[in-house]
Coordinates of C-alpha atoms and ligand atoms in Angstrom, one line a residue:
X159 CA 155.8 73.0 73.4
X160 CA 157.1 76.3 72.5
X161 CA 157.6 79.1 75.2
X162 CA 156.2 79.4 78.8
X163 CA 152.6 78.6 79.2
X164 CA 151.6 81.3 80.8
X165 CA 152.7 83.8 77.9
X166 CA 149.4 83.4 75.6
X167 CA 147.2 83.9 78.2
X168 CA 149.0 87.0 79.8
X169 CA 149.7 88.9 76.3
X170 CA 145.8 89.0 76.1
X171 CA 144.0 91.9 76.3
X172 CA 141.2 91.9 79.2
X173 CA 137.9 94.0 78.5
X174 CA 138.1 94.6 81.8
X175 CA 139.6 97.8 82.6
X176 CA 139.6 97.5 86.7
X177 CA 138.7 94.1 87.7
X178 CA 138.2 95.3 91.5
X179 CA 135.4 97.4 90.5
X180 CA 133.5 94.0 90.8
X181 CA 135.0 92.5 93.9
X182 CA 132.2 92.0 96.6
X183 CA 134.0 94.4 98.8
X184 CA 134.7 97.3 96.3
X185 CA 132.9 100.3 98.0
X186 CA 131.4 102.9 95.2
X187 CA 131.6 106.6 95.9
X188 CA 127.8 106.7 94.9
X189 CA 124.9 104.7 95.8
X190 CA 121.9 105.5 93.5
X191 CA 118.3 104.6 94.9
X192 CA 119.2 104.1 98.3
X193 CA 118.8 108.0 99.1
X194 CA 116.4 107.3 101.5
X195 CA 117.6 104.5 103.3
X196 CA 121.1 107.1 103.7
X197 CA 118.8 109.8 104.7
X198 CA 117.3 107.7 107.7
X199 CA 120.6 106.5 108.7
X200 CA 122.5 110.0 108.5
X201 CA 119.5 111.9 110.5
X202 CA 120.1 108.8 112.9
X203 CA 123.7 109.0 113.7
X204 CA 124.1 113.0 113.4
X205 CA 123.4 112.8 117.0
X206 CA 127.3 111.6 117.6
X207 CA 128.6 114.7 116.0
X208 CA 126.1 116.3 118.5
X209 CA 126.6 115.0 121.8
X210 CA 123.6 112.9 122.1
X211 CA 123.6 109.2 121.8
X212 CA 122.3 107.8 118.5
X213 CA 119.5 105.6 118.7
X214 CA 120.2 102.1 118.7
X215 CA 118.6 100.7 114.7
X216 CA 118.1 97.7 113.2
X217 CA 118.3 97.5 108.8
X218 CA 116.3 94.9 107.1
X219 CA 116.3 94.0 103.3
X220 CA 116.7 91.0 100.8
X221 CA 120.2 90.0 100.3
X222 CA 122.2 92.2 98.0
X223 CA 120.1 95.4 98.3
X224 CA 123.0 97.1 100.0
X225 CA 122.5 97.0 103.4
X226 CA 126.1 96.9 103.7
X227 CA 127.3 98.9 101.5
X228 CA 125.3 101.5 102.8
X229 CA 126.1 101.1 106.5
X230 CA 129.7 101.2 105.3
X231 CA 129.5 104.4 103.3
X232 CA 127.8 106.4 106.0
X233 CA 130.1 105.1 109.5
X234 CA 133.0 106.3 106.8
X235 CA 131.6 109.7 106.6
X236 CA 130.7 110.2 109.9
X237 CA 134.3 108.8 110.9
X238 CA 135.4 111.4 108.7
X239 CA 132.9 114.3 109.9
X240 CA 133.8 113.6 114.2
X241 CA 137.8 113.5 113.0
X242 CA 137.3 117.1 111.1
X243 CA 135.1 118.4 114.3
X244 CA 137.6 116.6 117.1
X245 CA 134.2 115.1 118.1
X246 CA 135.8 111.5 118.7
X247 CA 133.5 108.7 116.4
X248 CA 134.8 104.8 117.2
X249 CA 133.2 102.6 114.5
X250 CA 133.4 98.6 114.6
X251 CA 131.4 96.3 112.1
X252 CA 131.1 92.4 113.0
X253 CA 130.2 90.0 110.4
X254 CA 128.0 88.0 112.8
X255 CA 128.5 85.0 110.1
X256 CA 131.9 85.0 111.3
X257 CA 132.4 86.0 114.7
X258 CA 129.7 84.3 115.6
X259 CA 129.6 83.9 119.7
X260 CA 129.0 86.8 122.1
X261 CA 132.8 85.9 123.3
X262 CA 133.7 86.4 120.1
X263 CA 131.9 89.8 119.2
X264 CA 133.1 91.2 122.1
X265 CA 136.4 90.3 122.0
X266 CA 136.5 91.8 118.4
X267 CA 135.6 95.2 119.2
X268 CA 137.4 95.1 122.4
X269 CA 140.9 94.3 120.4
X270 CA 140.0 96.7 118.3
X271 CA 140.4 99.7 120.9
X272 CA 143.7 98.3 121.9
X273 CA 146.4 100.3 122.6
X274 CA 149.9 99.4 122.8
X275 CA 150.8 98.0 126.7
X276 CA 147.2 96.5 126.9
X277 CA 147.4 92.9 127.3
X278 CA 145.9 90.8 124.4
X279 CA 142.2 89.3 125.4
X280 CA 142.8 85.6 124.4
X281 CA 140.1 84.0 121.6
X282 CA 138.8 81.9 124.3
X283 CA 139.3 81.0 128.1
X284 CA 137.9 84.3 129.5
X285 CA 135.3 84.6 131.1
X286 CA 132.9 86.3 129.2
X287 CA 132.3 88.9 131.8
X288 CA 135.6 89.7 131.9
X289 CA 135.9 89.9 128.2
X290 CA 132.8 92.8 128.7
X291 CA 134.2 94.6 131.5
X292 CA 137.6 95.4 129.2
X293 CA 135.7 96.2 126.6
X294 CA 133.9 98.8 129.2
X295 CA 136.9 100.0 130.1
X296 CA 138.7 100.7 127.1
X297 CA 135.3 102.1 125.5
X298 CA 135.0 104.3 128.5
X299 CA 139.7 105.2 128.2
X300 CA 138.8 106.0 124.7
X301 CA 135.6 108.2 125.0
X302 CA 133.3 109.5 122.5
X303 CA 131.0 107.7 120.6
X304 CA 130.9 104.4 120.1
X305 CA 128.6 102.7 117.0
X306 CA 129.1 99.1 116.5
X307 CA 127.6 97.3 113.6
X308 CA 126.2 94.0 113.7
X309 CA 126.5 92.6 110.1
X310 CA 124.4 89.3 109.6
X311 CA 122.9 90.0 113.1
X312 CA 120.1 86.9 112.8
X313 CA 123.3 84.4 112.4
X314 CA 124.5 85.3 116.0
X315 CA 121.0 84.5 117.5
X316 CA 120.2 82.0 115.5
X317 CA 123.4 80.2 117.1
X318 CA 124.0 81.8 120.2
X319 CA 120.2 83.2 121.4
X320 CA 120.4 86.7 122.8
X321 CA 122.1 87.4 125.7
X322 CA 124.8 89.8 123.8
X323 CA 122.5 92.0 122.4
X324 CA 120.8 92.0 125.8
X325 CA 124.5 93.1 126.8
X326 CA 125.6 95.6 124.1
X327 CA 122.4 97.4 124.2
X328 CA 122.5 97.3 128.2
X329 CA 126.5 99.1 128.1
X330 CA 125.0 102.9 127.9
X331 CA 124.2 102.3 131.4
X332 CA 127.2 101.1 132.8
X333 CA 129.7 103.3 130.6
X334 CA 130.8 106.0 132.3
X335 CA 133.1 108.5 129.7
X336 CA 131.6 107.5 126.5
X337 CA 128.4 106.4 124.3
X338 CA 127.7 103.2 122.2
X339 CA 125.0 102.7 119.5
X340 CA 124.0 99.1 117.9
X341 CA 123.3 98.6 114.6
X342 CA 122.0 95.2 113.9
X343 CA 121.8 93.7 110.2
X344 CA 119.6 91.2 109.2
X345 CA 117.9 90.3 105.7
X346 CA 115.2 88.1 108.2
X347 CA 112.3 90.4 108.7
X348 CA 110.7 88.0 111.6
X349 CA 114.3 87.9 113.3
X350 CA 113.0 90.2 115.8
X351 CA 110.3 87.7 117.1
X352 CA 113.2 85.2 118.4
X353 CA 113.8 88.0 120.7
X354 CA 113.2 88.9 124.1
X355 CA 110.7 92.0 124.1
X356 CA 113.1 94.0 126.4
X357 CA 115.8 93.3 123.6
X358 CA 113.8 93.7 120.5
X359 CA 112.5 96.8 121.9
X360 CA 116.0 98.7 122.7
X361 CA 117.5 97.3 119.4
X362 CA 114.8 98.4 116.9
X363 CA 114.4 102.2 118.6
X364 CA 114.5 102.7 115.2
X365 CA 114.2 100.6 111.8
X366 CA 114.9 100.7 108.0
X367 CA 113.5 98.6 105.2
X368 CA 115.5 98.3 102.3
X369 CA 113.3 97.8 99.6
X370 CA 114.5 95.2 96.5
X371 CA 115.8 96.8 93.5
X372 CA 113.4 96.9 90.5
X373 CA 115.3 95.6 87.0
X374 CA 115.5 99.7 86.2
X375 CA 117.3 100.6 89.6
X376 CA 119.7 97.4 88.8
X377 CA 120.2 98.8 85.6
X378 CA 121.7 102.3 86.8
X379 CA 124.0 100.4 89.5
X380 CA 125.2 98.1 86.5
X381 CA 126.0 101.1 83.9
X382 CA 127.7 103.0 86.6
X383 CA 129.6 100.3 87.8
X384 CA 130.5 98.9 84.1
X385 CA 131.7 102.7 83.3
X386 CA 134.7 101.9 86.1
X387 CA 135.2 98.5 85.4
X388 CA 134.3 97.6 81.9
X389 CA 135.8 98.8 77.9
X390 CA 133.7 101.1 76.7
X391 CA 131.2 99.7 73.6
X392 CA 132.1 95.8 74.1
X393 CA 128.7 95.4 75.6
X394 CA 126.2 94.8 73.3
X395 CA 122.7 95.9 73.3
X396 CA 120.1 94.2 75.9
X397 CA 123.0 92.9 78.1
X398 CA 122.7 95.2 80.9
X399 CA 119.2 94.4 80.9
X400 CA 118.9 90.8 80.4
X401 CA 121.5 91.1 83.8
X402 CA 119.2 93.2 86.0
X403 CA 116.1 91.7 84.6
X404 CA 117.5 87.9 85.8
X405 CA 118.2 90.0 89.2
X406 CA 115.2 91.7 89.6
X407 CA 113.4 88.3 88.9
X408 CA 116.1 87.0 92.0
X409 CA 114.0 89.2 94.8
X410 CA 116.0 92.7 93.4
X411 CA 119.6 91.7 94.1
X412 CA 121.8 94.1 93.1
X413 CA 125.5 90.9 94.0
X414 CA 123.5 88.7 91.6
X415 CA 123.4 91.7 89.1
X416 CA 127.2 92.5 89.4
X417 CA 128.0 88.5 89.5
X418 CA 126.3 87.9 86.3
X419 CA 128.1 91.1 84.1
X420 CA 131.3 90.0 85.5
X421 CA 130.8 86.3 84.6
X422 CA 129.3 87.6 81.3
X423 CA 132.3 89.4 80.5
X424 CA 134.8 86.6 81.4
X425 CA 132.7 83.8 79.1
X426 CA 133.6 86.2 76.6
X427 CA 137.3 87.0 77.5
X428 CA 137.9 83.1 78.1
X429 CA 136.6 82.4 74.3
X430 CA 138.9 85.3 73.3
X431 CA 135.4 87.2 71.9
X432 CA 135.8 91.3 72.1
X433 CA 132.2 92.1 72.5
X434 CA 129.8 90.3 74.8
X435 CA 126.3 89.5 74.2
X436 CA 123.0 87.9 75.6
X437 CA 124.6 84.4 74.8
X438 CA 127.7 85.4 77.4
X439 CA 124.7 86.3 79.7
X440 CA 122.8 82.9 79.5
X441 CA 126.0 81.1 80.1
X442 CA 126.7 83.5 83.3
X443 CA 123.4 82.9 84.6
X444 CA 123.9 78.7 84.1
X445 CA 127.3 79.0 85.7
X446 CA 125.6 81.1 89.1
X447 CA 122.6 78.5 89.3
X448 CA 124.6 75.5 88.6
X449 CA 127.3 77.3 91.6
X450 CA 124.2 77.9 93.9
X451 CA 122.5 74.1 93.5
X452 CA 125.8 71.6 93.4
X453 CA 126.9 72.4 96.6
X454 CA 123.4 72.2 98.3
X455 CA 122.8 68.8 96.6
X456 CA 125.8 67.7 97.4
X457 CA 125.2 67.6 101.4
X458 CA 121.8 66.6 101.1
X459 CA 121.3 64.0 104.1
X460 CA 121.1 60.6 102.5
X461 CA 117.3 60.4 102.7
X462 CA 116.6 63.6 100.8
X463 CA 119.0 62.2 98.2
X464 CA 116.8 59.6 97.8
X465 CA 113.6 61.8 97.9
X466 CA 115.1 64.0 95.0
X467 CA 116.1 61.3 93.3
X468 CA 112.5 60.0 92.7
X469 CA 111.3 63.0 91.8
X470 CA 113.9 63.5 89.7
X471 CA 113.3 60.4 87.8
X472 CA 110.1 60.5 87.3
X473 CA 110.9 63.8 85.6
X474 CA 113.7 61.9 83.4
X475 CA 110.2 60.0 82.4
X476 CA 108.4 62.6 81.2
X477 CA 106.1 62.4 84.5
X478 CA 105.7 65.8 86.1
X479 CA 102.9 67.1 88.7
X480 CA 103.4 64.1 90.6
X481 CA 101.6 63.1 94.0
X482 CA 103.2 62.7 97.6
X483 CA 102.1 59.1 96.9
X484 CA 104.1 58.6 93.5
X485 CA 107.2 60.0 95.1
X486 CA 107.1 57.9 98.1
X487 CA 106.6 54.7 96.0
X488 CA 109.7 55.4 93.9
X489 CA 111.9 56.5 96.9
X490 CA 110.6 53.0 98.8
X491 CA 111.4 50.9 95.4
X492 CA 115.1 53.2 95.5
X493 CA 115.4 51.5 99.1
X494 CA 114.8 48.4 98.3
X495 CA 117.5 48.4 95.8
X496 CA 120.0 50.0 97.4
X497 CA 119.1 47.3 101.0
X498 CA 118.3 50.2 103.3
X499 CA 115.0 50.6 105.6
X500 CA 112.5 53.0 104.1
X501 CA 111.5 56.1 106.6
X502 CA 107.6 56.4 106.6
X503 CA 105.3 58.0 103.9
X504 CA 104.8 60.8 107.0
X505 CA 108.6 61.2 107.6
X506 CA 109.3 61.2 103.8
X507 CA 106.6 64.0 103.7
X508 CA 108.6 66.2 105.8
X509 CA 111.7 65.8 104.0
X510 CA 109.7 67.2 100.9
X511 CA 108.5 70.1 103.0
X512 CA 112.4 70.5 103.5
X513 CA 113.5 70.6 100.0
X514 CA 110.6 73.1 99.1
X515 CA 112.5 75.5 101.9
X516 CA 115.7 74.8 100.5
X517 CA 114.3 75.5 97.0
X518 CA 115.3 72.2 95.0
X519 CA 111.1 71.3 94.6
X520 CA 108.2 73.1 94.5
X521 CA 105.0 71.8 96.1
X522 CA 101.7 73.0 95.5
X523 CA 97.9 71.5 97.2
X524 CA 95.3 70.8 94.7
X525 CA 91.8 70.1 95.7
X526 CA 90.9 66.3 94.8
X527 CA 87.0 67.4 95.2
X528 CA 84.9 66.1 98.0
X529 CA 87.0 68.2 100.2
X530 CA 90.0 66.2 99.6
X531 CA 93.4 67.5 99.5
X532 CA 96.8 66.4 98.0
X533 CA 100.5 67.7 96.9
X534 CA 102.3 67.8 93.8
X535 CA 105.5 68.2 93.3
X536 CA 107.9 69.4 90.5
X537 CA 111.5 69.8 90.6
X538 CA 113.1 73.1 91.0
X539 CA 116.4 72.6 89.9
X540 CA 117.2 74.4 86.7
X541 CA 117.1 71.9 83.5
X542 CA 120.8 72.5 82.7
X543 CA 121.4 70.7 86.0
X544 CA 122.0 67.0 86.0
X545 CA 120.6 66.5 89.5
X546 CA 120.8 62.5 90.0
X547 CA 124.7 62.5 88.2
X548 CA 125.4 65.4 91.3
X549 CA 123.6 63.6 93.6
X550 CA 125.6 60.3 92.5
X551 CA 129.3 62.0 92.8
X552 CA 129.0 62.6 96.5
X553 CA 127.1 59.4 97.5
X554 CA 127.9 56.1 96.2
X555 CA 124.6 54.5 97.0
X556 CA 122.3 57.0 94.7
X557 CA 124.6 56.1 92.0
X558 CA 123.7 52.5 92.5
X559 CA 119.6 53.2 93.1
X560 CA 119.8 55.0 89.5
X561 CA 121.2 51.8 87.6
X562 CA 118.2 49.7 89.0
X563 CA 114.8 49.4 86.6
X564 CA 111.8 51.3 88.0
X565 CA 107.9 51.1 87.0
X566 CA 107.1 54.3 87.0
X567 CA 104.7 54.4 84.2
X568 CA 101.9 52.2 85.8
X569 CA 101.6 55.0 88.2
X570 CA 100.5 57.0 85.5
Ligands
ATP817 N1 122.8 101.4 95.4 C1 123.9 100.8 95.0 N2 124.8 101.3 94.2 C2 125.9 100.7 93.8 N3 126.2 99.4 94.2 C3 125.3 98.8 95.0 C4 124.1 99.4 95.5 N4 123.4 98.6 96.3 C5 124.1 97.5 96.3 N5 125.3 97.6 95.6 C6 126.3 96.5 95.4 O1 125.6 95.3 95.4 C7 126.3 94.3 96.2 C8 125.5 93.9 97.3 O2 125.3 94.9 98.3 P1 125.4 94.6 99.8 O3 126.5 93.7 100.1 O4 125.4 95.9 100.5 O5 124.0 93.9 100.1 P2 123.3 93.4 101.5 O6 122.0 94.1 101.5 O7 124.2 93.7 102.6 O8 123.2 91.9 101.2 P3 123.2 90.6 102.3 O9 121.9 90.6 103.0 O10 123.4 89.4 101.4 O11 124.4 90.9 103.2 C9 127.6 95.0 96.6 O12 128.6 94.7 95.7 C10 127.3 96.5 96.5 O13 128.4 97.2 96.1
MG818 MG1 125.4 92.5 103.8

């Protein structure tokens, strides 16, 4: 082969014109449609730059409709505003996915107001009193205000129950020279209800919706954001649109929108096109589903494997709308092949309740008359998706129940 690989590949020319403008953590210098959500957190946290303590909020909203991004763009400003008016602002944001114990958290933001001669707080082996009472202490050495963000907030509790927002929104009362104020994050609207009441009710003093983008709102973030990251006049007509239309469909989410014009635009680039269309869209939007679905079916527990794979043949058979009874039959025939105990018809009736949650199915109850009640299931799993070769890849035994003979048709 002539000359270095790499050469072809580098000499092309990218239609994008600033790739970062697309990374997850780029921050724009202008939100559109979020005015209001901006407005209730600037009114909020004014009240560092005037020496009274912000009250403590809590943010809701689907995923992607900039909960972040927001939070980010105003703790930057006010940073900005308490430096200009010597009015001292610490900010400290937590991805609770993350930094996931109250150890943890607090050991974050106490590192974070280290200054040089402290000793380092170790990740673990403190007590966690201990790790509070530096934190205390170097919130209190520091002074001013305090806002700490708690990204992902419903993570933390869901894994480590409440006791450190019990503490973080108890510190006012035991810091002497300075202020804090919690932000929590969460895109669960119920999170609050895993609470106790004296915790929910000092966390949400104050709380925000963020409503989900509609597809015209998705459009506006994606022309802006294509102007800084995009060649002008290689998108062609209806391909903004088709992207914030898939997103809008996708509860309003303004990632999913970006995701899909970046993907769109790479298709294109990787088949050396200049211009990309709806075809570069369709393929983006295969590429995200079929990204979102493999790695879920992958870890499926063997049993739910097994579940899905019924369903999924029956579907390979042209039989759809199928009853809780069809699918159990099939999976028990799968278990028989493969020499493994079947779980019971009420235990395999669970597991389909599971994969309706997780998305892969969708069950509905229809009336049988008389009263009488029954389920039918469909797969959910886009078409494109081979669902029983995934399934197969990552467990040996699925691959062998799908080269056994089934009789699904006298269920018909
Ligand atoms: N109004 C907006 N203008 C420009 N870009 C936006 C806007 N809202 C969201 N985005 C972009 O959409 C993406 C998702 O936003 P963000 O991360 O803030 O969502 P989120 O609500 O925090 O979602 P999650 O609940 O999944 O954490 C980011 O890349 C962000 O830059
Ligand atoms: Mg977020």
């Amino acid at each position: 082969m002539e000359g270095n690989i790499f050469e072809k590949i580098l000499g092309q020319d990218s239609l994008f014109t600033d790739r970062k403008a697309f990374d997850h953590a780029f921050e724009p210098s202008r939100l559109p449609h979020r005015e209001h959500e901006l407005d209730g957190l600037v009114r909020n946290l004014v009240d560092a730059l005037n020496g009274h303590i912000p009250s403590n909020m809590l943010l809701y909203g689907v995923p992607g409709s900039g909960k972040t991004v927001v939070t980010r763009y105003v703790l930057r400003q006010l940073e900005e505003k308490g430096k200009e008016m010597v009015k001292p602002v610490y900010t400290s944001e937590i991805n609770c996915r993350n930094v996931d114990t109250k150890y943890r958290v607090v050991q974050t933001i106490a590192t974070q107001l280290a200054k040089r001669g402290d000793s380092p707080i170790p990740f673990t082996g403190w007590p966690t009193d201990r790790v509070l009472e530096t934190l205390i202490s170097r919130m209190d050495r520091a002074g001013g205000v305090h806002i700490i963000v708690l990204d992902e907030v419903d993570n933390l509790v869901d894994k480590a129950g409440d006791a450190l927002l019990y503490s973080l929104t108890n510190l006012n009362t035991l810091l002497k020279n300075s202020r804090c104020s919690i932000i929590g994050i969460s895109n669960d609207l119920n999170f609050t209800q895993q609470l106790d009441p004296r915790v929910s009710s000092r966390l949400s003093q104050e709380d925000i919706v963020f409503h989900p983008y509609i597809a015209s709102e998705i459009e506006n973030i994606l022309v802006e954001r294509a102007k800084m990251g995009i060649k002008e006049q290689i998108l062609e007509e209806g391909v903004i649109n088709l992207c914030a239309a898939l997103a809008a469909q996708e509860h309003g989410d303004a990632r999913r929108a970006l995701d899909l014009l970046r993907i769109s635009v790479q298709k294109a680039e990787q088949r050396a096109q200049t211009k990309v269309g709806i075809k570069h869209v369709r393929l983006a939007q295969s590429q995200l589903e079929y990204d979102q679905v493999t790695p879920v079916l992958k870890t499926l527990p063997l049993h739910q494997k097994l579940v899905l794979f019924s369903i999924c043949l029956n579907e390979e058979n042209g039989l759809r709308n199928i009853s809780t009874g069809d699918v159990y039959r099939t999976y028990v025939d799968a278990c028989k092949k493969i020499e493994i105990e079947p779980l019971t018809s009420r235990r395999v009736s669970s597991l389909l309740n599971e994969l309706d949650t997780l998305g892969l199915i969708m069950a509905k109850n229809v009336s049988k008359g008389r009263g009488g009640r029954s389920k039918q299931v469909n797969s959910a799993i886009p078409k494109a998706i081979d669902a029983i070769s995934l399934m197969s890849e990552s467990e040996t035994l699925i691959d062998e129940a799908s080269l056994g003979k089934y009789r699904l048709q006298s269920h018909l």
